[in-house]
Coordinates of C-alpha atoms in Angstrom, one line a residue:
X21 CA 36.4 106.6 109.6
X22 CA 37.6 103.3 110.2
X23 CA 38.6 104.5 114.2
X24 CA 34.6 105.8 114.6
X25 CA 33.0 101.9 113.4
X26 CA 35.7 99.8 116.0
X27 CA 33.8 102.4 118.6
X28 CA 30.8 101.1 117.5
X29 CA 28.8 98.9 119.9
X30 CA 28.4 96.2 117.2
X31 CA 32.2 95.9 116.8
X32 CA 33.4 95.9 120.1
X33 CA 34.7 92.6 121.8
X34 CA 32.3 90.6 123.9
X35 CA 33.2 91.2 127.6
X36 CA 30.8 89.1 130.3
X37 CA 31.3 91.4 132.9
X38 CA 30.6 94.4 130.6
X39 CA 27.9 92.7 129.2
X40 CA 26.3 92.2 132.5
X41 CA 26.8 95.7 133.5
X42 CA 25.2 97.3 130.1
X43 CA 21.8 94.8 131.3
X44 CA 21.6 96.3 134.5
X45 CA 22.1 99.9 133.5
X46 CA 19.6 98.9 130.7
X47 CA 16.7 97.3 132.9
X48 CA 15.1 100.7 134.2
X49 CA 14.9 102.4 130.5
X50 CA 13.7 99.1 129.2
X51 CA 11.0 98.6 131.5
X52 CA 9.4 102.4 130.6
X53 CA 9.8 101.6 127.0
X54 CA 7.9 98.2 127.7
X55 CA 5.1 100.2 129.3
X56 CA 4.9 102.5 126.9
X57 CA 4.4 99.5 124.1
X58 CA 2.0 97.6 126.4
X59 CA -0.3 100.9 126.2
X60 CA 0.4 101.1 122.4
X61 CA -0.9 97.6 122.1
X62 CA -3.8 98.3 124.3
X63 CA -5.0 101.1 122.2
X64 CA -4.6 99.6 118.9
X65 CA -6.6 96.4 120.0
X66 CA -9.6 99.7 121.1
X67 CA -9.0 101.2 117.9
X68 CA -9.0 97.7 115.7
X69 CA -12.3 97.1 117.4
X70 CA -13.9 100.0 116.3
X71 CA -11.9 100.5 112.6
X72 CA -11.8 97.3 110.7
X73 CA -14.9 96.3 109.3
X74 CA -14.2 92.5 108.2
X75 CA -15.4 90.5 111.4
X76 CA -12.3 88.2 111.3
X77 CA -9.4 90.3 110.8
X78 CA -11.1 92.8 113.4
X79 CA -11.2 89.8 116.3
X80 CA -8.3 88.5 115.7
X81 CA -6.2 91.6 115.4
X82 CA -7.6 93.1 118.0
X83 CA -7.4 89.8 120.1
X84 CA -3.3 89.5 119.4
X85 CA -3.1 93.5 120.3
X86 CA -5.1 92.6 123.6
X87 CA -3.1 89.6 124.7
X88 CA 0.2 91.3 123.2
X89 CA -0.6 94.1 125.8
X90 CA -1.4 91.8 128.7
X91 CA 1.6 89.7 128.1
X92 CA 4.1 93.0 128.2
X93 CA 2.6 94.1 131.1
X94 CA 2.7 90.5 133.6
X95 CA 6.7 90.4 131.7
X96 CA 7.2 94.0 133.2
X97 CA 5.8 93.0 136.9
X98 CA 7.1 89.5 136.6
X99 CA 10.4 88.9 134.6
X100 CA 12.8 91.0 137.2
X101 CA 11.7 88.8 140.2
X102 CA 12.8 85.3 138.1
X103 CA 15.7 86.6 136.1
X104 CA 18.5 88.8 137.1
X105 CA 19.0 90.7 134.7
X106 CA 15.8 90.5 133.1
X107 CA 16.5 92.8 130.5
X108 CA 16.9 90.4 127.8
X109 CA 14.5 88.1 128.4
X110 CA 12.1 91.5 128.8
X111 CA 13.3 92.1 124.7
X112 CA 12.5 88.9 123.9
X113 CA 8.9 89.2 124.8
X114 CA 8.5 92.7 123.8
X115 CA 10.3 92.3 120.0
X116 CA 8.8 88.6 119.6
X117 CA 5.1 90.1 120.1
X118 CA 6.0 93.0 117.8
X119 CA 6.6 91.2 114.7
X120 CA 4.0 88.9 115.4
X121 CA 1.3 91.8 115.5
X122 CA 3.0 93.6 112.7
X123 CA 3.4 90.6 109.9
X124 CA 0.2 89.3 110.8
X125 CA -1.6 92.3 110.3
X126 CA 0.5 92.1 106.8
X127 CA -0.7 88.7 106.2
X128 CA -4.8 89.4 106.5
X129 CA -4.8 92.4 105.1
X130 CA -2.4 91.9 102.1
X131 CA -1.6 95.1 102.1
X132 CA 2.0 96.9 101.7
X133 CA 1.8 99.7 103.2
X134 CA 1.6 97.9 106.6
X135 CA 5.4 97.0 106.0
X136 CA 5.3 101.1 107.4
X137 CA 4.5 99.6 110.4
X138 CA 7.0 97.0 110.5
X139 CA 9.7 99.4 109.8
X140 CA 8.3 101.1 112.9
X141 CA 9.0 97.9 114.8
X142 CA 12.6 97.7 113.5
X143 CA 13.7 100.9 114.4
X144 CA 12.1 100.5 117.9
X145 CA 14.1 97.4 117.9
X146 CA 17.3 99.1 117.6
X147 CA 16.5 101.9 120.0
X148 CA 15.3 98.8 122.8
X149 CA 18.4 96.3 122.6
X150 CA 21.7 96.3 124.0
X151 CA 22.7 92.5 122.5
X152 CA 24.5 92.5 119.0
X153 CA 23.2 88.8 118.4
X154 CA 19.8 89.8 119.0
X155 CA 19.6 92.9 117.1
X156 CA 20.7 91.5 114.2
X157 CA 18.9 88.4 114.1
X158 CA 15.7 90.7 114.5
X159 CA 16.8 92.5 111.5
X160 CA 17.2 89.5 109.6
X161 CA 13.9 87.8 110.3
X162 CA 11.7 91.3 110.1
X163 CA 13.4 91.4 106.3
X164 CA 12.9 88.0 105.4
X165 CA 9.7 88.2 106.9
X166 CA 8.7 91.4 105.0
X167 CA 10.4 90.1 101.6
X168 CA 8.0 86.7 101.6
X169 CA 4.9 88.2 102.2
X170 CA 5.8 91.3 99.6
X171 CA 6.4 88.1 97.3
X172 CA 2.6 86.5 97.8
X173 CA 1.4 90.5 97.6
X174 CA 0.9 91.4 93.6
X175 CA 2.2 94.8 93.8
X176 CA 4.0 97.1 91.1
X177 CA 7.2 97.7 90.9
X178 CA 7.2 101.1 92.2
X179 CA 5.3 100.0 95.5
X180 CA 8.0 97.1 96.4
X181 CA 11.3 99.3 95.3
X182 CA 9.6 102.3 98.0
X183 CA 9.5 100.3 101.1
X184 CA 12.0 97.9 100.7
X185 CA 14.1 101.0 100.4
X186 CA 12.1 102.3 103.4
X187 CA 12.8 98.9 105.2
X188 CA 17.0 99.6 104.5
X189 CA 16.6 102.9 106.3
X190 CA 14.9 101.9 109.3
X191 CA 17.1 99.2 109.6
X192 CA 20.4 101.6 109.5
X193 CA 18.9 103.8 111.8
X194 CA 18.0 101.1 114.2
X195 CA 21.6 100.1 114.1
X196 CA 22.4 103.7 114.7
X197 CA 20.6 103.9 117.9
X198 CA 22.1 100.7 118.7
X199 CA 25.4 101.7 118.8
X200 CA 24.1 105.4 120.5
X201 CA 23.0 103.6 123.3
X202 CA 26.0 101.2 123.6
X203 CA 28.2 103.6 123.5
X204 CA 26.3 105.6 125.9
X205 CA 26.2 102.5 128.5
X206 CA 29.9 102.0 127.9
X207 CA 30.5 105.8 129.0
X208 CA 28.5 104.8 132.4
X209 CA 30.4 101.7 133.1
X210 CA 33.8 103.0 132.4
X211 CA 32.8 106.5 134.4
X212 CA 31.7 103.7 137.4
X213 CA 35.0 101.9 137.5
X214 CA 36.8 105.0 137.4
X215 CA 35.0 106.6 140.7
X216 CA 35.2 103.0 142.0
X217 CA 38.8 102.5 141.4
X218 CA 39.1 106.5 143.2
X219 CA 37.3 105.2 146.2
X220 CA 39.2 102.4 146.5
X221 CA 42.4 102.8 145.6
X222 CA 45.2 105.0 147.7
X223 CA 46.2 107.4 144.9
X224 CA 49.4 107.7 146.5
X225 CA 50.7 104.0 147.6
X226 CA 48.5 102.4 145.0
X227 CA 47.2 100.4 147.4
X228 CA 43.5 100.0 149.3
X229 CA 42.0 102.0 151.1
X230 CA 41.0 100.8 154.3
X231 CA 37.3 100.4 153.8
X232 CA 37.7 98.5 150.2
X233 CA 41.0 96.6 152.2
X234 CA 38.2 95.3 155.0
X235 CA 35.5 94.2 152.4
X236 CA 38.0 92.3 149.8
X237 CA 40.1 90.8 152.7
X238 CA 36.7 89.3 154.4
X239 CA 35.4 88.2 151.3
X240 CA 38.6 86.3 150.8
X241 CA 38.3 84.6 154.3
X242 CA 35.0 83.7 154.0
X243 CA 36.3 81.7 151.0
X244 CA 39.1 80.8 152.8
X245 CA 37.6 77.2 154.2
X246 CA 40.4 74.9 155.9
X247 CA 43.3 77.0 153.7
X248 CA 45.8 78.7 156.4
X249 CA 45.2 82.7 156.7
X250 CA 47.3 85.3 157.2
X251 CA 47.4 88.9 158.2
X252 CA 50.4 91.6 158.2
X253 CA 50.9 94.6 159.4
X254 CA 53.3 96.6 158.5
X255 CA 54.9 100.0 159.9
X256 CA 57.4 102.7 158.8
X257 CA 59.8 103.6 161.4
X258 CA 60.1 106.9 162.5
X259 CA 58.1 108.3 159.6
X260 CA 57.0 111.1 161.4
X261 CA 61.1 112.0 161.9
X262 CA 61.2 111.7 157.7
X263 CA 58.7 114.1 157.1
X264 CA 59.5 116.5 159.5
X265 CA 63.9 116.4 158.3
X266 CA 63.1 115.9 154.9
X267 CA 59.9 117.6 154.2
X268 CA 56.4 115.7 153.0
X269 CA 57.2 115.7 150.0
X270 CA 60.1 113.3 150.5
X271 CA 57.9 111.2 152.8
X272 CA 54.9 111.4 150.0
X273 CA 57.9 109.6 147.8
X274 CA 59.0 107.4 150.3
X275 CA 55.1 105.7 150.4
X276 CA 55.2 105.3 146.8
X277 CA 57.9 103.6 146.7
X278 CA 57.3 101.4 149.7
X279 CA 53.5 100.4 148.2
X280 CA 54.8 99.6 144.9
X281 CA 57.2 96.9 147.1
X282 CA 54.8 95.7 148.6
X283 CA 52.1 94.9 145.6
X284 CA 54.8 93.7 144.1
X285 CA 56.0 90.9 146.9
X286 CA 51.9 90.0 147.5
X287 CA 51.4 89.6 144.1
X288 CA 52.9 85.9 143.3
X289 CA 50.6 85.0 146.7
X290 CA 47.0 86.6 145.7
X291 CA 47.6 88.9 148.8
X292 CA 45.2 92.0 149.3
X293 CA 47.4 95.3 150.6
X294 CA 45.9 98.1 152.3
X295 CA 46.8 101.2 153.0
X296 CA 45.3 101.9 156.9
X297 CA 46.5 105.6 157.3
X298 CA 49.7 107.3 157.4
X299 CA 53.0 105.0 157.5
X300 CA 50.7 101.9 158.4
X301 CA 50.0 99.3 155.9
X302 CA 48.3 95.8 155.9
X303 CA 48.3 92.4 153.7
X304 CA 46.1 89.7 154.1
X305 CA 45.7 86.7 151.9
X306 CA 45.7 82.8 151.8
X307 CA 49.3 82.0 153.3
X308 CA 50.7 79.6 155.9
X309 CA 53.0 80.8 158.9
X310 CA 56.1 79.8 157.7
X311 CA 55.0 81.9 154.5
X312 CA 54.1 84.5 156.2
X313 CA 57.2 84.5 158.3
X314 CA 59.5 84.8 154.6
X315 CA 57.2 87.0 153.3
X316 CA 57.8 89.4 156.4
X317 CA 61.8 89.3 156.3
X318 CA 61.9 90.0 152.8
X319 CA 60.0 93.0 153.2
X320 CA 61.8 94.3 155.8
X321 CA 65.0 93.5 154.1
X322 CA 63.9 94.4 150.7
X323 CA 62.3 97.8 152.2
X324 CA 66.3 99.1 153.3
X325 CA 68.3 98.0 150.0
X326 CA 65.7 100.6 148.3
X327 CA 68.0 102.9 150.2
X328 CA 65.6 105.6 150.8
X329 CA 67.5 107.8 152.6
X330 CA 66.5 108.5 156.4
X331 CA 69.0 110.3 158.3
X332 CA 67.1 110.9 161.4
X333 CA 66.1 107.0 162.1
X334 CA 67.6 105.7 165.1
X335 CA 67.6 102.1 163.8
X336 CA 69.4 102.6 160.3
X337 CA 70.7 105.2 158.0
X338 CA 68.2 104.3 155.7
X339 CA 64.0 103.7 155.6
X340 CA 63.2 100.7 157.7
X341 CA 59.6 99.0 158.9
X342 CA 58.5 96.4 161.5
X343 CA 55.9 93.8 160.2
X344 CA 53.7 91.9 163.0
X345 CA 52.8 88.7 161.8
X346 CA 49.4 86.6 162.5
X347 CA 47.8 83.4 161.0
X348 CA 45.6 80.8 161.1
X349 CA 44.9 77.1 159.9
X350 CA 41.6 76.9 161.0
X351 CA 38.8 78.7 162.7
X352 CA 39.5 82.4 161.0
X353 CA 38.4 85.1 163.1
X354 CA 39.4 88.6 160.7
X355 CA 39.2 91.1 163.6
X356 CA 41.2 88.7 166.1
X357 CA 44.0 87.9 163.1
X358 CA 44.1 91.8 163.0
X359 CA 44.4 92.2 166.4
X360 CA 47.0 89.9 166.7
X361 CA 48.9 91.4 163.9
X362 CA 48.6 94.4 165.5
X363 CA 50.1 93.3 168.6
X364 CA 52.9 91.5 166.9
X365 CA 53.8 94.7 165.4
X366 CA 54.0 96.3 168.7
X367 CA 56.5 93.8 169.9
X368 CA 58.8 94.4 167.0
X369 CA 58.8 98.3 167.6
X370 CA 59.4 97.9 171.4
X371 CA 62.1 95.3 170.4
X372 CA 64.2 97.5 168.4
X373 CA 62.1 98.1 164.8
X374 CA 63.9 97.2 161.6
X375 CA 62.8 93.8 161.9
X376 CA 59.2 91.2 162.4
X377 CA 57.5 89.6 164.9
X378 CA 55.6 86.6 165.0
X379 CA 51.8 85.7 167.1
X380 CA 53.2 83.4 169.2
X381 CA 50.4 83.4 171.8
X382 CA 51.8 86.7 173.4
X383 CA 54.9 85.6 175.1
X384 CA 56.2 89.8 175.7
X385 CA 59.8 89.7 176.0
X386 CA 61.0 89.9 179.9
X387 CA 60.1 93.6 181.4
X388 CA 58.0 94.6 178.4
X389 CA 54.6 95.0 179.5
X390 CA 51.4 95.3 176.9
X391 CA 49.1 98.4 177.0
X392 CA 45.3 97.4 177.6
X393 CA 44.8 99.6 173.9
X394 CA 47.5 99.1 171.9
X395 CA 48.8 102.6 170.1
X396 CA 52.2 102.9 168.5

């Protein structure tokens, strides 16, 4: 019992981003619902025109159900274009007008049995919010509002004990549909980050794919300003020669092992690692050259005391890579630091593997000539 109220939206720790998620999944249903209400309000200010017989509680309802409408209708149209989300703003409007039209019509008509309609309004309450603060402090004020004017009403006891027992219900069942929808919303959000972390995320070297690798490593130079940039790329050597000795399944172990080094070394330094296709990997993140140069050794030193055994490599007994190194003080250019990497890289395979390479403008090592389209 205890387990199924912590699941309950009301209990559940406040979390911005969540938040801001459950207002934007919330906006589209929100919107039909304040539609609907706008029509409700148009038709009761028709049907208080042509009902009540007393000249001023006839105008003056039927005036508040008139504007009421009006005023959910321009929020509808108008609210999503000035605030982003608009969804509580959009409640705001919608349950302020509500218990205006409600505890006014209580008020001229001192009557009780219009607290039926303000009931009404607090279980649409809890069907229409997704903010804890909100729904509650709605429920508050519509009972305090209902329990003074039942005080200035002279009713029996009978009358009173009914609806404010009437009152209690709706107000449980508005917390019901409270935490329904909540909980619903949290389902979404959580089913979102799990497709978005599958798209993303290499299931195999837990690192990114390349597409997510492209969009957070621009992101991050965009941001970059006068900080030094860096790219690496990074190789396996002879990986083909692994899988094809020791079977896939081998080499399948073999990536795990080298992604989990390398989240682990670009952690301390906010690095993004990607995963760009078979044996080829790529990090990218706010680091100077000499940084860049240490970070690159101790991966390729780090990468052969795992001791992932490789009998068929022609540069050690074990697992090796070559890392091509490229950065940037100033005027960051993504796709040229990538190229650059790129090239790097190729020097250090043509030079022997097991080892990095540096952008140093290009200087190829005597007799080594660069392809027009790099491939290794």
């Amino acid at each position: 019992m205890l387990e199924k109220f912590k699941n309950l939206g009301l209990f559940q720790p406040y979390s911005k981003e969540k938040y801001q998620q459950q207002q934007e999944l919330a906006l589209p249903q929100s919107l039909r619902l304040a539609y609907v209400v706008s029509t409700v309000y148009l038709i009761l200010g028709l049907s208080h025109l042509l009902i009540i017989d007393e000249p001023f509680q006839r105008w003056v309802l039927a005036s508040m159900a008139f504007a009421s409408s009006l005023t959910i209708y321009l929020s509808t149209r108008y609210l999503p274009n000035i605030v982003n989300p608009a969804t509580t703003a959009l409640h705001l409007v919608v349950v302020a007008l509500m218990l205006a039209n409600s505890l006014t019509h209580m008020a001229l008509t001192k009557d009780i049995i219009q607290s039926s309609t303000l009931m009404l309004v607090v279980v649409a309450m809890g069907g229409f919010m997704v903010e804890r603060t909100l729904l509650l402090m709605a429920l508050l004020v519509a009972a305090a509002s209902w329990s003074t004017l039942v005080v200035q009403m002279e009713q029996d006891t009978n009358t009173v004990v009914h609806f404010a027992f009437g009152l209690g219900m709706s107000s449980i069942v508005s917390l019901i549909l409270f935490s329904h929808r909540v909980g619903v919303f949290n389902q979404l959000i959580n089913q979102r980050k799990q497709l978005k972390y599958i798209a993303e995320v290499d299931q195999l070297s837990l690192c990114l794919r390349r597409h997510a690798f492209d969009e957070k490593a621009e992101a991050l130079l965009a941001q970059s300003g006068q900080r030094a940039f860096s790219v690496l790329y990074c190789d396996l050597d002879y990986f083909k020669l692994l899988n094809d000795s020791m079977g896939h399944g081998m080499g399948d172990q073999a990536l795990k092992r080298f992604g989990k080094l390398l989240n682990a070394l670009a952690k301390p330094h906010e690095l993004v690692v990607g995963r760009m296709g078979g044996e080829e990997f790529v990090l990218a993140g706010y680091m100077t050259e000499q940084q860049a140069r240490s970070l690159a050794q101790k991966i390729v030193q780090q990468l052969e005391e795992l001791h992932i055994a490789h009998p068929e490599s022609l540069s050690s007994m074990y697992l090796t890579c070559s890392v091509g190194v490229a950065s940037s003080a100033i005027d960051h250019d993504f796709s040229s630091l990538c190229k650059y990497a790129d090239k790097a890289l190729y020097i250090a395979k043509r030079s022997g593997r097991n080892q990095y390479q540096v952008h140093n403008h290009y200087q190829l090592p005597e007799g080594m000539q660069m392809p027009a389209d790099v491939q290794v």
